[in-house]
Coordinates of C-alpha atoms in Angstrom, one line a residue:
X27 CA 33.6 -99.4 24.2
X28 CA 37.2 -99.4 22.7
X29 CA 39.9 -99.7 25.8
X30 CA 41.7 -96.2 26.5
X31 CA 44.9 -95.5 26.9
X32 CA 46.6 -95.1 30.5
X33 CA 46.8 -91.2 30.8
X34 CA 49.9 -89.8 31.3
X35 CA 49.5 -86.0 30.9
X36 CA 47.6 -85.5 34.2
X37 CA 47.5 -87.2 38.0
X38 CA 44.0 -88.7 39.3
X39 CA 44.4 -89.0 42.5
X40 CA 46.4 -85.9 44.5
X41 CA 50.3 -85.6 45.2
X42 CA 49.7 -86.8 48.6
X43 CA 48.4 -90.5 48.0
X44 CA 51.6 -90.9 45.7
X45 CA 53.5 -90.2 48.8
X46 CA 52.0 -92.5 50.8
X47 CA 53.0 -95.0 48.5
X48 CA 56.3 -94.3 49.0
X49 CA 56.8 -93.9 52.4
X50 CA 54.8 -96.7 53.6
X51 CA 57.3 -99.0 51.1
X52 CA 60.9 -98.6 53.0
X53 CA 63.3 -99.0 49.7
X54 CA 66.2 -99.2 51.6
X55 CA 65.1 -102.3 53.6
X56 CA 64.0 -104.0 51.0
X57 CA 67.3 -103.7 48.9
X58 CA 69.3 -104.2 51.8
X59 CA 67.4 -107.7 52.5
X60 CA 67.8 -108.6 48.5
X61 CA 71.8 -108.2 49.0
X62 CA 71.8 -110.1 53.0
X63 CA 69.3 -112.7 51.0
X64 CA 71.9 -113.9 48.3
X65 CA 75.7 -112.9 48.6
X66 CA 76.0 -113.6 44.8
X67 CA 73.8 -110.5 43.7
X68 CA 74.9 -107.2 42.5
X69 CA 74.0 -104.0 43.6
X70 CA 72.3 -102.9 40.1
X71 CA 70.1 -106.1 40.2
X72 CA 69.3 -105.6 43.8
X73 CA 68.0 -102.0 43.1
X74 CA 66.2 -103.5 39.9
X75 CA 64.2 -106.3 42.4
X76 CA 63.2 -103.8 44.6
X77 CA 61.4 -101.7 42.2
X78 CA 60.0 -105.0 40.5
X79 CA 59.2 -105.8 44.2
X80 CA 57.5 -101.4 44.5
X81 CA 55.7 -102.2 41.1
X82 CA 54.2 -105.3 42.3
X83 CA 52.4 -103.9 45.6
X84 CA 51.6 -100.3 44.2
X85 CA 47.8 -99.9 43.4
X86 CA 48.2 -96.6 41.2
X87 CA 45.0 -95.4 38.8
X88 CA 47.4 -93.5 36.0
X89 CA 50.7 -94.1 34.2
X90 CA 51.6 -90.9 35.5
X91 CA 50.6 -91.9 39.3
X92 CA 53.3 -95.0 38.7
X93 CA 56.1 -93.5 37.1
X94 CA 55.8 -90.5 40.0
X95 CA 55.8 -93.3 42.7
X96 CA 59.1 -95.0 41.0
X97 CA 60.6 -91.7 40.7
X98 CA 60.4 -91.2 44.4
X99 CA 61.4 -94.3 45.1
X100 CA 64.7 -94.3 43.5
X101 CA 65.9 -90.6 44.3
X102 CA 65.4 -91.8 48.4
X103 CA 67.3 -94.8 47.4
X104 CA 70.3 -93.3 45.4
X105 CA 70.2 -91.0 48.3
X106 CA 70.4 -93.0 51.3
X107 CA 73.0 -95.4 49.7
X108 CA 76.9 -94.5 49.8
X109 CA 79.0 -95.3 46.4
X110 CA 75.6 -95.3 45.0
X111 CA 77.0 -95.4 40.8
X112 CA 76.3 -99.0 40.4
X113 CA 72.6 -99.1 41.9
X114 CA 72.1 -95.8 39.7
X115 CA 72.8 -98.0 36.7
X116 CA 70.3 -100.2 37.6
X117 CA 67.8 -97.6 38.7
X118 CA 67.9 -96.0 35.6
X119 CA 67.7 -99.2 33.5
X120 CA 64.9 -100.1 34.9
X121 CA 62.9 -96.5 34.6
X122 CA 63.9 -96.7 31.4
X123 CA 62.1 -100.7 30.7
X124 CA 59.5 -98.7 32.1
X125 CA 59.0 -95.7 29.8
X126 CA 59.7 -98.1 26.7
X127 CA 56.6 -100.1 27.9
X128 CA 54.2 -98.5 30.0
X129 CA 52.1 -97.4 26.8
X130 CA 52.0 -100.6 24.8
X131 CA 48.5 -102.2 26.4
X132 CA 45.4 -100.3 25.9
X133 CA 44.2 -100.7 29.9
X134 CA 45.8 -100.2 33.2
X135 CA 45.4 -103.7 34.4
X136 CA 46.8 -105.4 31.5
X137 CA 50.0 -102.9 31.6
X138 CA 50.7 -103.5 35.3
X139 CA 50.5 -107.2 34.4
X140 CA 53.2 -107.1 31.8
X141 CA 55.4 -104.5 33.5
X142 CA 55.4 -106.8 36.7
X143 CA 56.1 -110.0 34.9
X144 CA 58.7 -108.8 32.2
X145 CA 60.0 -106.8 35.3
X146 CA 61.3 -110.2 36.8
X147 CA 62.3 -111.4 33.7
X148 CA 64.6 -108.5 33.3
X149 CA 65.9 -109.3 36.6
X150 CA 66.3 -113.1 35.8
X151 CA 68.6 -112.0 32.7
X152 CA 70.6 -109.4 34.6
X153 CA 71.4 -112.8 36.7
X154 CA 72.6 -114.6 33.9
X155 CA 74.8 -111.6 32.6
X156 CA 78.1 -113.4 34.7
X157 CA 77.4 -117.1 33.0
X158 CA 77.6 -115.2 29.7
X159 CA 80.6 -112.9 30.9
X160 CA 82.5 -116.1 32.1
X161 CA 82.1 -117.9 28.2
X162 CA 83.2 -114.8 27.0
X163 CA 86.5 -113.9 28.4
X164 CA 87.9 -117.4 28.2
X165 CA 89.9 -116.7 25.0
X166 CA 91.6 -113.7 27.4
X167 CA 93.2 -116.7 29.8
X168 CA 95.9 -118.9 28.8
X169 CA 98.4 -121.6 30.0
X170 CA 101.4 -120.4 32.3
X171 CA 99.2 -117.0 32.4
X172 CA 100.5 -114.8 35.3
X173 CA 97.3 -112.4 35.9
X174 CA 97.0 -109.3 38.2
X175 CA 94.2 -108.6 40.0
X176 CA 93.0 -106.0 42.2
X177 CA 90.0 -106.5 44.9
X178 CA 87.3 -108.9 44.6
X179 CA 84.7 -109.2 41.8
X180 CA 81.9 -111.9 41.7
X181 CA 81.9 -111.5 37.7
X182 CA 86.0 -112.0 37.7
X183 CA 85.8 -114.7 40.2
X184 CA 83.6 -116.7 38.0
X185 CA 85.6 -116.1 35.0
X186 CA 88.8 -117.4 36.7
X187 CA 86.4 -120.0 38.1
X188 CA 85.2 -121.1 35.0
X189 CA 89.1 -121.0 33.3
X190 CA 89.8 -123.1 36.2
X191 CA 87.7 -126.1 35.4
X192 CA 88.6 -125.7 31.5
X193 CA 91.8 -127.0 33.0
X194 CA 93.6 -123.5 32.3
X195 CA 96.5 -123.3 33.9
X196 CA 97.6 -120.1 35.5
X197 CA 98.3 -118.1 38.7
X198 CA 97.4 -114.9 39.9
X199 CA 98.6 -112.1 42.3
X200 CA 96.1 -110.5 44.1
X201 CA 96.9 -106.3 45.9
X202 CA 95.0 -106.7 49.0
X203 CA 93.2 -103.8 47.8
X204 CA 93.2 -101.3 51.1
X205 CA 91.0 -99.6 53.2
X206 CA 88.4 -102.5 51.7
X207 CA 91.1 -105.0 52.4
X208 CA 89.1 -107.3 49.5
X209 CA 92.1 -108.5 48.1
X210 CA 92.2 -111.1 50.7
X211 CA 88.8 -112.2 50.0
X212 CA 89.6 -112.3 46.1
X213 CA 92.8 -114.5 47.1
X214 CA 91.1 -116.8 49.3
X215 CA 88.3 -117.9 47.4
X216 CA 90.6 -118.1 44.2
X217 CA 92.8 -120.7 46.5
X218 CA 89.7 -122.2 47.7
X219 CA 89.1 -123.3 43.9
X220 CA 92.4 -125.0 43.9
X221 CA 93.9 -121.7 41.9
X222 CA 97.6 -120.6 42.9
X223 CA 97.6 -117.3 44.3
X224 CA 100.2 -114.8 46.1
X225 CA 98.5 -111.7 48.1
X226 CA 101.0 -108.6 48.0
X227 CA 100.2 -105.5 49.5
X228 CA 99.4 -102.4 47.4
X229 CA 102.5 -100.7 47.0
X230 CA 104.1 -103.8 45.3
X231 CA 101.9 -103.1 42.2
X232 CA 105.0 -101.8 40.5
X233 CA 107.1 -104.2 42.3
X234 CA 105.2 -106.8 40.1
X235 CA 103.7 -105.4 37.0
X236 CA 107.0 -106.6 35.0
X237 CA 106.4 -110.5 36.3
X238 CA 102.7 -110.1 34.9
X239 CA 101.5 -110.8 31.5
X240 CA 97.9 -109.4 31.8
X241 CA 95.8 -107.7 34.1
X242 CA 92.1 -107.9 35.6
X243 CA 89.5 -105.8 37.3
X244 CA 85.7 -106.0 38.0
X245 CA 83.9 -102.6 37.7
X246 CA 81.5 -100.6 39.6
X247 CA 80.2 -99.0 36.6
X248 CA 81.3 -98.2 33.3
X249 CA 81.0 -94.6 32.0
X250 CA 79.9 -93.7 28.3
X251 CA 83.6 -93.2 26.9
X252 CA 84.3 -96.3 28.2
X253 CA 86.0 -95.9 31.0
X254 CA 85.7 -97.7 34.5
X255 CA 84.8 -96.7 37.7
X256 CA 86.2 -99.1 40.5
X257 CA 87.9 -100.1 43.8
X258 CA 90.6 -96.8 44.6
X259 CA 93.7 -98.1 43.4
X260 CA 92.2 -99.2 39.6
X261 CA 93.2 -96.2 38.4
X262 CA 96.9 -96.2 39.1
X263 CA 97.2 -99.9 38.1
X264 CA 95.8 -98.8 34.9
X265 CA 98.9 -96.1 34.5
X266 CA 101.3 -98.9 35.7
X267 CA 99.8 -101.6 32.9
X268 CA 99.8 -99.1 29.8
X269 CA 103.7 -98.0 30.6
X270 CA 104.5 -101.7 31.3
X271 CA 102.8 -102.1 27.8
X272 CA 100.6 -105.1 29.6
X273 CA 96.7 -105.3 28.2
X274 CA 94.0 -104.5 31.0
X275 CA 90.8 -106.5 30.9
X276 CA 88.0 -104.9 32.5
X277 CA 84.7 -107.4 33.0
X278 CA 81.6 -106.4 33.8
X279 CA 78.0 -106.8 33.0
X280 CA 75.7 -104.6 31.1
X281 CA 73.4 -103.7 33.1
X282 CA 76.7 -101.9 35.0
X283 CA 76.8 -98.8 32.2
X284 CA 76.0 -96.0 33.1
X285 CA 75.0 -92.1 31.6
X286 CA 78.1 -90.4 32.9
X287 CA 80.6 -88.6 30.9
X288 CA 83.5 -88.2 33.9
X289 CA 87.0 -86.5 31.9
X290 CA 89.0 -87.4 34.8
X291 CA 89.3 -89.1 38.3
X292 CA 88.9 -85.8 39.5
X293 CA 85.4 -85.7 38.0
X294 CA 83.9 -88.4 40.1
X295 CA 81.8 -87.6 43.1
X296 CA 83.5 -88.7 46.4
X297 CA 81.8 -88.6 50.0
X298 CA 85.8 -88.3 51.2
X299 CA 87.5 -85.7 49.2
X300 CA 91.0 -85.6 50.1
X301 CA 92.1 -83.3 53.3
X302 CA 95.2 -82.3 54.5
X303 CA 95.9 -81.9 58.4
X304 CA 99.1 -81.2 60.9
X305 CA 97.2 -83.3 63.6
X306 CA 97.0 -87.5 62.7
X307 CA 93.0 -88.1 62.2
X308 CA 91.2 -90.7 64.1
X309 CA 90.5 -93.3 61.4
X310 CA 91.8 -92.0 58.5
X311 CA 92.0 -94.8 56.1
X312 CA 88.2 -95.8 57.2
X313 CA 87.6 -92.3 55.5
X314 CA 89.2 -92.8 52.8
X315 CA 87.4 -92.6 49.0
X316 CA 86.4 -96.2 48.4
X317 CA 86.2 -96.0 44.2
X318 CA 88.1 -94.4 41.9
X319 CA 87.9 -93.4 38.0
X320 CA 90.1 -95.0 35.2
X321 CA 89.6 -93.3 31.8
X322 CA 89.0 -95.4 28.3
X323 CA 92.5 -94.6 26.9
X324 CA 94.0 -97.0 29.7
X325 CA 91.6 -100.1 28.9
X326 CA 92.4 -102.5 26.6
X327 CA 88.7 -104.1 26.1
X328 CA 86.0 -104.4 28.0
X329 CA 84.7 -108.3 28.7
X330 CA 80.7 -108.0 28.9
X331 CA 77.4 -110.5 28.4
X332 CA 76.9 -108.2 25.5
X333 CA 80.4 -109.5 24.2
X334 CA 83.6 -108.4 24.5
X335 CA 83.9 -104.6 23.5
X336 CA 86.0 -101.7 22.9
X337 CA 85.6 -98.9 25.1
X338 CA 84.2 -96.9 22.7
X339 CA 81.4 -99.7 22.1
X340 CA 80.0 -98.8 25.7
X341 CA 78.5 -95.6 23.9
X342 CA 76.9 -97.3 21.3
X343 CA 75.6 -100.1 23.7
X344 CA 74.2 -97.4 25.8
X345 CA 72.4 -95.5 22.5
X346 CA 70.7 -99.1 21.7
X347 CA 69.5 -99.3 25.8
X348 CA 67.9 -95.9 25.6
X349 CA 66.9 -95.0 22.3
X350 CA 66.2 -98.1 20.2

């Protein structure tokens, strides 16, 4: 008897079983343990194990019964994590690896197989996205560089890293980056590495911007125009480097893009809209929007493991992810 293909169209088993799956299976735990586990990991490849990990232990009868459980799985998790844009991208990148797969073995077994294995090879690539990203923007770094850099980004941190040992020689000046305060980190590691550094505090961004010649920034996720969405404060060194006419380098790996289409900062989601009082709030700065938005217009390129591209080459990156 010819093997069938996994049914999609309608459940076998009920509504309730699906649910067990995913409440027995705490999501949040398990990405939580992924990041404690290894401080080198992003967010979006965190989220991505975890639902490798979900696929692995689900014993679903249907393609429909699995996509359902993964569903569920990453609303609770976009849900239950603050500044949740970068997990999203991975989320979605990895529903998506699903749908582009689920139908392309004729029985169940064989297709859980596949999805599990090529599920941590995905993962094993997103890893290697900052190797490539460090190769990559090397040309961008030069002797007697002066590079500004605001808060702390593992992809950045290996690309200065990796200029380092080249024997590059440059200096950079860190803002400490408030309320994160991840400046600091940024500037200790960097001197840790044997890199000159000087750590100013936020409002000296103008101060300095003239004594620059480029500037640097990780990204939380990048939007489909292109632009960036970062640490608060990325914004308004953007609007500092375009009137100092200095190019702003934004690196960041793939697997960071995401499907939004913000016009403005104003159009980004915040858990701490601003507020106005005439009494001083206890903890203020604690409450204080922790990511802001920088539109395409601002960035000069983008430096990626797919290459370095234009802002407007984010959108047609993020055409080949979903509908190649």
């Amino acid at each position: 008897m010819a093997s069938e293909q996994p049914a999609t169209s309608q459940p076998s088993s009920s509504a309730s079983s699906i649910m067990e799956v995913s409440e027995s299976f705490d999501i949040k735990a398990t990405y939580l343990k992924f990041l404690e586990d290894d401080k080198e990991m992003t967010m979006p490849v965190a989220a991505i194990e975890t639902l490798v990990t979900l696929l692995g232990i689900t014993q679903p009868s249907t393609s429909y019964e699995l996509i359902k459980i993964l569903e569920n799985a990453t609303q609770s998790l976009k849900k239950s994590v603050k500044n949740s844009i970068s997990l999203s991208a991975g989320c979605d990148l990895f529903m998506r690896f699903v749908l582009r797969n689920i139908h392309k073995y004729g029985d169940w077994d064989s297709c859980k197989r596949h999805l599990v294995a090529n599920g941590r090879l995905f993962v094993e690539r997103a890893k290697t996205a900052r190797e490539h990203i460090a190769e990559n923007g090397l040309p961008f770094i030069r002797d007697d560089d002066v590079i500004l850099v605001l808060s702390y980004s593992r992809t950045l941190h290996s690309l200065l890293l990796n200029a380092s040992k080249k024997r590059i020689r440059f200096r950079v000046i860190v803002t400490e980056s408030r309320p994160s305060n991840k400046g600091s980190l940024m500037a200790k590691v960097l001197r840790e590495a044997g890199i000159p550094v000087s750590l100013v505090v936020d409002g000296m961004m103008g101060y300095v911007i003239d004594k620059v010649d480029k500037v640097f920034c990780g990204a939380e996720g990048v939007a489909e125009s292109g632009g960036v969405i970062n640490h608060i404060g990325t914004y308004q060194l953007a609007v500092l480097a375009r009137n100092a006419n200095k190019p702003l380098y934004v690196v960041a790996e793939s697997h960071k893009f995401v499907r939004l289409f913000p016009l403005s900062p104003s159009d980004l989601p915040t858990e701490f809209p601003v507020q106005f009082s005439i009494t001083e709030p206890e903890y203020e700065l604690e409450r204080s929007p922790r990511v802001d938005f920088t539109p395409h217009q601002y960035i000069t390129a983008l430096i990626t493991d797919l290459g370095v591209l234009t802002p407007s080459g984010v959108s047609e990156e993020l055409i080949k992810m979903w509908y190649d």
